[in-house]
PDB file of C-alpha atoms in Angstrom:
ATOM      1  CA  MET T1085      12.083   6.100 -34.214  1.00  0.00           C
ATOM      2  CA  ILE T1086      11.615   9.717 -35.792  1.00  0.00           C
ATOM      3  CA  ASN T1087      12.950   9.245 -39.113  1.00  0.00           C
ATOM      4  CA  VAL T1088      10.182   6.012 -39.408  1.00  0.00           C
ATOM      5  CA  VAL T1089       7.378   7.944 -38.316  1.00  0.00           C
ATOM      6  CA  ASN T1090       9.164  10.891 -40.908  1.00  0.00           C
ATOM      7  CA  ALA T1091       8.692   8.240 -43.800  1.00  0.00           C
ATOM      8  CA  ILE T1092       5.580   7.166 -42.746  1.00  0.00           C
ATOM      9  CA  VAL T1093       3.713  10.502 -42.726  1.00  0.00           C
ATOM     10  CA  GLU T1094       5.286  11.647 -45.953  1.00  0.00           C
ATOM     11  CA  HIS T1095       4.342   8.566 -47.777  1.00  0.00           C
ATOM     12  CA  TYR T1096       0.762   7.737 -46.252  1.00  0.00           C
ATOM     13  CA  GLY T1097       0.039  10.724 -44.172  1.00  0.00           C
ATOM     14  CA  LYS T1098      -1.040  11.856 -41.378  1.00  0.00           C
ATOM     15  CA  PHE T1099      -2.170   8.971 -39.295  1.00  0.00           C
ATOM     16  CA  ASP T1100      -5.227   8.985 -35.841  1.00  0.00           C
ATOM     17  CA  GLU T1101      -4.136   6.472 -33.431  1.00  0.00           C
ATOM     18  CA  VAL T1102      -0.697   4.929 -33.021  1.00  0.00           C
ATOM     19  CA  ARG T1103      -0.542   0.841 -31.503  1.00  0.00           C
ATOM     20  CA  VAL T1104       2.935   0.160 -29.498  1.00  0.00           C
ATOM     21  CA  GLU T1105       2.579  -3.597 -29.036  1.00  0.00           C
ATOM     22  CA  LEU T1106       5.144  -5.224 -26.709  1.00  0.00           C
ATOM     23  CA  ALA T1107       7.089  -8.026 -27.050  1.00  0.00           C
ATOM     24  CA  ARG T1108       5.036 -10.273 -24.698  1.00  0.00           C
ATOM     25  CA  GLU T1109       1.999  -9.658 -27.372  1.00  0.00           C
ATOM     26  CA  LEU T1110       3.143 -10.442 -30.024  1.00  0.00           C
ATOM     27  CA  LYS T1111       2.892 -14.067 -29.644  1.00  0.00           C
ATOM     28  CA  MET T1112      -0.565 -13.757 -28.431  1.00  0.00           C
ATOM     29  CA  SER T1113      -3.460 -14.545 -31.055  1.00  0.00           C
ATOM     30  CA  LYS T1114      -6.630 -11.966 -31.333  1.00  0.00           C
ATOM     31  CA  ASP T1115      -8.932 -14.243 -29.009  1.00  0.00           C
ATOM     32  CA  GLU T1116      -6.023 -13.553 -25.958  1.00  0.00           C
ATOM     33  CA  ARG T1117      -5.560  -9.674 -26.817  1.00  0.00           C
ATOM     34  CA  SER T1118      -9.081  -9.749 -26.531  1.00  0.00           C
ATOM     35  CA  SER T1119      -9.456 -11.517 -23.180  1.00  0.00           C
ATOM     36  CA  ILE T1120      -7.124  -9.299 -21.852  1.00  0.00           C
ATOM     37  CA  GLU T1121      -8.881  -5.908 -22.910  1.00  0.00           C
ATOM     38  CA  LYS T1122     -11.819  -7.275 -21.264  1.00  0.00           C
ATOM     39  CA  ASN T1123      -9.820  -7.974 -17.855  1.00  0.00           C
ATOM     40  CA  ASN T1124      -8.268  -4.569 -18.370  1.00  0.00           C
ATOM     41  CA  ASN T1125     -11.397  -3.030 -18.162  1.00  0.00           C
ATOM     42  CA  LYS T1126     -13.065  -4.924 -15.396  1.00  0.00           C
ATOM     43  CA  ARG T1127     -10.169  -3.743 -13.909  1.00  0.00           C
ATOM     44  CA  ASN T1128     -10.716  -0.563 -14.550  1.00  0.00           C
ATOM     45  CA  ARG T1129     -14.175  -0.288 -13.147  1.00  0.00           C
ATOM     46  CA  GLU T1130     -12.761  -2.085  -9.987  1.00  0.00           C
ATOM     47  CA  ASN T1131     -10.780   0.505 -10.131  1.00  0.00           C
ATOM     48  CA  LYS T1132     -13.148   2.983 -10.076  1.00  0.00           C
ATOM     49  CA  THR T1133     -14.972   1.798  -6.684  1.00  0.00           C
ATOM     50  CA  ILE T1134     -11.094   1.049  -4.893  1.00  0.00           C
ATOM     51  CA  ASN T1135     -10.919   4.849  -6.195  1.00  0.00           C
ATOM     52  CA  ASP T1136     -13.726   6.525  -4.454  1.00  0.00           C
ATOM     53  CA  LEU T1137     -13.221   3.784  -0.860  1.00  0.00           C
ATOM     54  CA  ILE T1138     -10.520   5.478  -0.835  1.00  0.00           C
ATOM     55  CA  GLU T1139     -12.061   9.017  -1.006  1.00  0.00           C
ATOM     56  CA  GLU T1140     -14.232   8.163   1.634  1.00  0.00           C
ATOM     57  CA  LEU T1141     -11.485   7.376   4.101  1.00  0.00           C
ATOM     58  CA  GLY T1142     -10.468  11.169   3.571  1.00  0.00           C
ATOM     59  CA  ILE T1143      -7.360  10.573   1.092  1.00  0.00           C
ATOM     60  CA  ARG T1144      -6.585  11.356  -2.151  1.00  0.00           C
ATOM     61  CA  SER T1145      -6.916   8.514  -4.505  1.00  0.00           C
ATOM     62  CA  SER T1146      -3.629   7.559  -7.018  1.00  0.00           C
ATOM     63  CA  ARG T1147      -2.838   4.866  -8.295  1.00  0.00           C
ATOM     64  CA  SER T1148       0.231   3.727  -6.110  1.00  0.00           C
ATOM     65  CA  ARG T1149      -3.216   3.652  -3.739  1.00  0.00           C
ATOM     66  CA  VAL T1150      -5.316   1.943  -5.206  1.00  0.00           C
ATOM     67  CA  GLN T1151      -2.098  -1.058  -5.651  1.00  0.00           C
ATOM     68  CA  LYS T1152      -1.780  -0.725  -2.056  1.00  0.00           C
ATOM     69  CA  TYR T1153      -5.521  -1.274  -1.317  1.00  0.00           C
ATOM     70  CA  ARG T1154      -5.584  -4.620  -3.278  1.00  0.00           C
ATOM     71  CA  MET T1155      -2.639  -5.342  -1.589  1.00  0.00           C
ATOM     72  CA  TRP T1156      -4.072  -4.930   1.380  1.00  0.00           C
ATOM     73  CA  ILE T1157      -7.458  -7.095   0.054  1.00  0.00           C
ATOM     74  CA  GLU T1158      -5.422 -10.040  -0.815  1.00  0.00           C
ATOM     75  CA  SER T1159      -2.961 -10.169   2.108  1.00  0.00           C
ATOM     76  CA  GLU T1160      -6.412 -10.565   4.361  1.00  0.00           C
ATOM     77  CA  LYS T1161      -5.804  -7.452   5.501  1.00  0.00           C
ATOM     78  CA  LYS T1162      -2.931  -7.920   7.952  1.00  0.00           C
ATOM     79  CA  CYS T1163       0.573  -8.233   7.604  1.00  0.00           C
ATOM     80  CA  PHE T1164       1.434 -10.988   4.411  1.00  0.00           C
ATOM     81  CA  TYR T1165       4.340 -12.549   6.874  1.00  0.00           C
ATOM     82  CA  CYS T1166       3.426 -11.821  10.929  1.00  0.00           C
ATOM     83  CA  GLY T1167       0.499 -11.975  10.375  1.00  0.00           C
ATOM     84  CA  LYS T1168      -0.710  -8.831  12.422  1.00  0.00           C
ATOM     85  CA  PRO T1169      -3.707  -6.722  11.614  1.00  0.00           C
ATOM     86  CA  VAL T1170      -2.902  -3.607   9.842  1.00  0.00           C
ATOM     87  CA  ASN T1171      -5.171  -0.259   9.506  1.00  0.00           C
ATOM     88  CA  VAL T1172      -6.150   0.271   5.233  1.00  0.00           C
ATOM     89  CA  SER T1173      -5.676   3.990   6.225  1.00  0.00           C
ATOM     90  CA  GLU T1174      -1.608   3.497   7.842  1.00  0.00           C
ATOM     91  CA  PHE T1175      -0.706   1.435   5.112  1.00  0.00           C
ATOM     92  CA  ILE T1176      -2.437   3.206   2.144  1.00  0.00           C
ATOM     93  CA  SER T1177      -0.428   7.003   3.997  1.00  0.00           C
ATOM     94  CA  GLY T1178       2.520   4.613   4.306  1.00  0.00           C
ATOM     95  CA  LEU T1179       2.584   4.514   7.917  1.00  0.00           C
ATOM     96  CA  ASP T1180       4.326   1.278   9.733  1.00  0.00           C
ATOM     97  CA  VAL T1181       2.381  -0.568   6.946  1.00  0.00           C
ATOM     98  CA  GLU T1182       4.637  -0.914   3.555  1.00  0.00           C
ATOM     99  CA  ILE T1183       4.887  -2.671   0.189  1.00  0.00           C
ATOM    100  CA  GLU T1184       7.418  -5.397   0.194  1.00  0.00           C
ATOM    101  CA  HIS T1185       9.474  -6.799  -2.890  1.00  0.00           C
ATOM    102  CA  VAL T1186       8.743 -10.361  -2.340  1.00  0.00           C
ATOM    103  CA  ILE T1187      11.844 -11.074  -4.543  1.00  0.00           C
ATOM    104  CA  PRO T1188      13.903  -7.873  -4.007  1.00  0.00           C
ATOM    105  CA  LYS T1189      14.551  -5.928  -6.625  1.00  0.00           C
ATOM    106  CA  SER T1190      18.371  -6.239  -6.156  1.00  0.00           C
ATOM    107  CA  LEU T1191      17.448  -9.536  -7.254  1.00  0.00           C
ATOM    108  CA  LEU T1192      15.378  -9.249 -10.079  1.00  0.00           C
ATOM    109  CA  PHE T1193      14.013  -5.549 -11.125  1.00  0.00           C
ATOM    110  CA  ASP T1194      10.592  -6.526 -10.587  1.00  0.00           C
ATOM    111  CA  ASP T1195       8.440  -3.991  -9.664  1.00  0.00           C
ATOM    112  CA  SER T1196       5.233  -5.345 -10.445  1.00  0.00           C
ATOM    113  CA  PHE T1197       2.553  -6.277  -8.489  1.00  0.00           C
ATOM    114  CA  SER T1198       3.060 -10.068  -8.478  1.00  0.00           C
ATOM    115  CA  ASN T1199       5.996  -9.178  -6.067  1.00  0.00           C
ATOM    116  CA  LYS T1200       4.705  -6.827  -3.950  1.00  0.00           C
ATOM    117  CA  VAL T1201       2.762  -7.449  -1.024  1.00  0.00           C
ATOM    118  CA  CYS T1202       1.766  -5.813   2.621  1.00  0.00           C
ATOM    119  CA  SER T1203       3.994  -5.911   5.458  1.00  0.00           C
ATOM    120  CA  CYS T1204       4.320  -4.199   8.615  1.00  0.00           C
ATOM    121  CA  ARG T1205       7.644  -2.350   8.666  1.00  0.00           C
ATOM    122  CA  GLU T1206       9.339  -4.686  11.381  1.00  0.00           C
ATOM    123  CA  CYS T1207       8.999  -7.633   8.892  1.00  0.00           C
ATOM    124  CA  ASN T1208       9.543  -5.316   5.673  1.00  0.00           C
ATOM    125  CA  LYS T1209      13.074  -4.401   7.826  1.00  0.00           C
ATOM    126  CA  THR T1210      13.924  -8.234   9.310  1.00  0.00           C
ATOM    127  CA  LYS T1211      13.875  -9.628   5.644  1.00  0.00           C
ATOM    128  CA  GLY T1212      16.379  -7.634   4.602  1.00  0.00           C
ATOM    129  CA  ASN T1213      17.398  -7.753   0.981  1.00  0.00           C
ATOM    130  CA  LYS T1214      15.651 -12.075   1.345  1.00  0.00           C
ATOM    131  CA  THR T1215      13.107 -13.504  -0.542  1.00  0.00           C
ATOM    132  CA  ALA T1216      10.316 -14.198   0.383  1.00  0.00           C
ATOM    133  CA  TYR T1217      10.813 -17.732   0.502  1.00  0.00           C
ATOM    134  CA  ASP T1218      14.111 -18.102   2.489  1.00  0.00           C
ATOM    135  CA  PHE T1219      12.793 -14.660   4.916  1.00  0.00           C
ATOM    136  CA  MET T1220      10.067 -17.063   5.918  1.00  0.00           C
ATOM    137  CA  GLN T1221      12.118 -20.861   5.774  1.00  0.00           C
ATOM    138  CA  SER T1222      14.714 -18.546   7.915  1.00  0.00           C
ATOM    139  CA  LYS T1223      11.607 -18.148  10.950  1.00  0.00           C
ATOM    140  CA  GLY T1224      11.563 -21.868  12.072  1.00  0.00           C
ATOM    141  CA  GLU T1225       9.583 -24.707  10.861  1.00  0.00           C
ATOM    142  CA  ASP T1226       6.484 -24.266  11.847  1.00  0.00           C
ATOM    143  CA  LEU T1227       6.794 -20.811  10.837  1.00  0.00           C
ATOM    144  CA  PHE T1228       7.770 -21.675   7.928  1.00  0.00           C
ATOM    145  CA  ASN T1229       4.658 -24.901   6.896  1.00  0.00           C
ATOM    146  CA  GLU T1230       1.961 -21.844   7.961  1.00  0.00           C
ATOM    147  CA  TYR T1231       3.861 -19.428   5.035  1.00  0.00           C
ATOM    148  CA  LEU T1232       3.743 -22.048   2.412  1.00  0.00           C
ATOM    149  CA  THR T1233      -0.196 -23.451   3.521  1.00  0.00           C
ATOM    150  CA  ARG T1234      -1.015 -19.814   3.355  1.00  0.00           C
ATOM    151  CA  VAL T1235       0.711 -19.760   0.092  1.00  0.00           C
ATOM    152  CA  ASP T1236      -1.081 -22.468  -0.954  1.00  0.00           C
ATOM    153  CA  SER T1237      -4.477 -21.273   0.411  1.00  0.00           C
ATOM    154  CA  TYR T1238      -4.458 -17.994  -1.477  1.00  0.00           C
ATOM    155  CA  PHE T1239      -3.584 -19.227  -4.336  1.00  0.00           C
ATOM    156  CA  LYS T1240      -6.276 -21.795  -4.786  1.00  0.00           C
ATOM    157  CA  ASN T1241      -9.294 -19.646  -2.801  1.00  0.00           C
ATOM    158  CA  GLY T1242      -7.643 -16.262  -6.601  1.00  0.00           C
ATOM    159  CA  MET T1243      -6.829 -14.471  -4.010  1.00  0.00           C
ATOM    160  CA  ILE T1244      -3.194 -14.047  -5.832  1.00  0.00           C
ATOM    161  CA  SER T1245      -2.232 -15.011  -8.984  1.00  0.00           C
ATOM    162  CA  LYS T1246      -0.228 -17.478 -10.195  1.00  0.00           C
ATOM    163  CA  THR T1247       2.820 -15.513 -10.505  1.00  0.00           C
ATOM    164  CA  LYS T1248       2.501 -14.027  -7.201  1.00  0.00           C
ATOM    165  CA  ARG T1249       3.007 -17.897  -5.465  1.00  0.00           C
ATOM    166  CA  ASP T1250       5.267 -18.697  -7.685  1.00  0.00           C
ATOM    167  CA  ARG T1251       7.699 -15.590  -6.461  1.00  0.00           C
ATOM    168  CA  LEU T1252       6.445 -16.615  -3.394  1.00  0.00           C
ATOM    169  CA  LEU T1253       7.441 -20.043  -3.398  1.00  0.00           C
ATOM    170  CA  THR T1254      11.211 -18.539  -5.153  1.00  0.00           C
ATOM    171  CA  PRO T1255      14.030 -19.211  -2.957  1.00  0.00           C
ATOM    172  CA  GLN T1256      17.632 -16.881  -4.091  1.00  0.00           C
ATOM    173  CA  SER T1257      18.960 -19.709  -4.845  1.00  0.00           C
ATOM    174  CA  LYS T1258      16.390 -20.252  -8.335  1.00  0.00           C
ATOM    175  CA  ILE T1259      17.168 -17.519  -9.230  1.00  0.00           C
ATOM    176  CA  PRO T1260      18.155 -16.678 -13.109  1.00  0.00           C
ATOM    177  CA  THR T1261      21.489 -14.961 -13.147  1.00  0.00           C
ATOM    178  CA  ASP T1262      22.730 -15.457 -16.771  1.00  0.00           C
ATOM    179  CA  PHE T1263      22.598 -11.728 -18.219  1.00  0.00           C
ATOM    180  CA  ILE T1264      20.734 -13.172 -21.190  1.00  0.00           C
ATOM    181  CA  GLU T1265      18.083 -14.681 -19.700  1.00  0.00           C
ATOM    182  CA  ARG T1266      17.426 -11.765 -17.165  1.00  0.00           C
ATOM    183  CA  ASP T1267      17.600  -8.870 -20.093  1.00  0.00           C
ATOM    184  CA  LEU T1268      15.173 -10.588 -21.502  1.00  0.00           C
ATOM    185  CA  ARG T1269      13.127 -10.865 -18.698  1.00  0.00           C
ATOM    186  CA  LEU T1270      13.546  -7.654 -17.656  1.00  0.00           C
ATOM    187  CA  SER T1271      12.885  -5.964 -21.022  1.00  0.00           C
ATOM    188  CA  GLN T1272       9.643  -7.690 -20.952  1.00  0.00           C
ATOM    189  CA  TYR T1273       8.881  -5.137 -18.017  1.00  0.00           C
TER     190      TYR T1273
END
C-alpha cells in the first residue's frame, strides 16, 4: 500500500483527501451511498443528544456508553431476556447490567450493534455460549413464545432492525460454519 501511495504522489503530486471504500460499499449505487450518508448524519445528531443526556446523569459520555443508551431504549428500559427493569445509570456504568451478544462472538465474530442487547448480569451468565434463540427456547414453551412475540413486535414497531431480528431468531444450527462463507462475512466487519 505504501508503494502504491508513493507512486500516486510521485505521478500526481500530494492529495488533500483519501476515500476508503469498503467491499460492501462497492456494490452500492450513488443514491444508496447518499442515503447512507444522510442516515449517518442523522445518527450523529441523535448521538449528540444522547451524549448530553448521559452527561446530565453525571457520567462521562463515550461511544460505548452512547451505544449502551441506545440498547437500553431499544429494549424498553429492561433486560431483553427476562424483562426486569434496568436502571440506565447502572447499565451505562456496567453495574449488574451488561451488553450481551445475541450470537456469541465465539460462534460468529460479530461485535456490531445488531448483535448486542441490554441484559441483566444473571441472564448473561445463564445464557453462556448459547444463541439468544436457543437460550430462550431452553426456558420453556411459554417464555419462548413470549420472546418470539416480543422480537416480532419490536421489529414491526421499528425498535430493532431486520438484521437484529434475524440474529435474535437464529439458532446455533443455522450459523454458517464453512470457512469461505464465514471468512467473507468477517472481512466485511
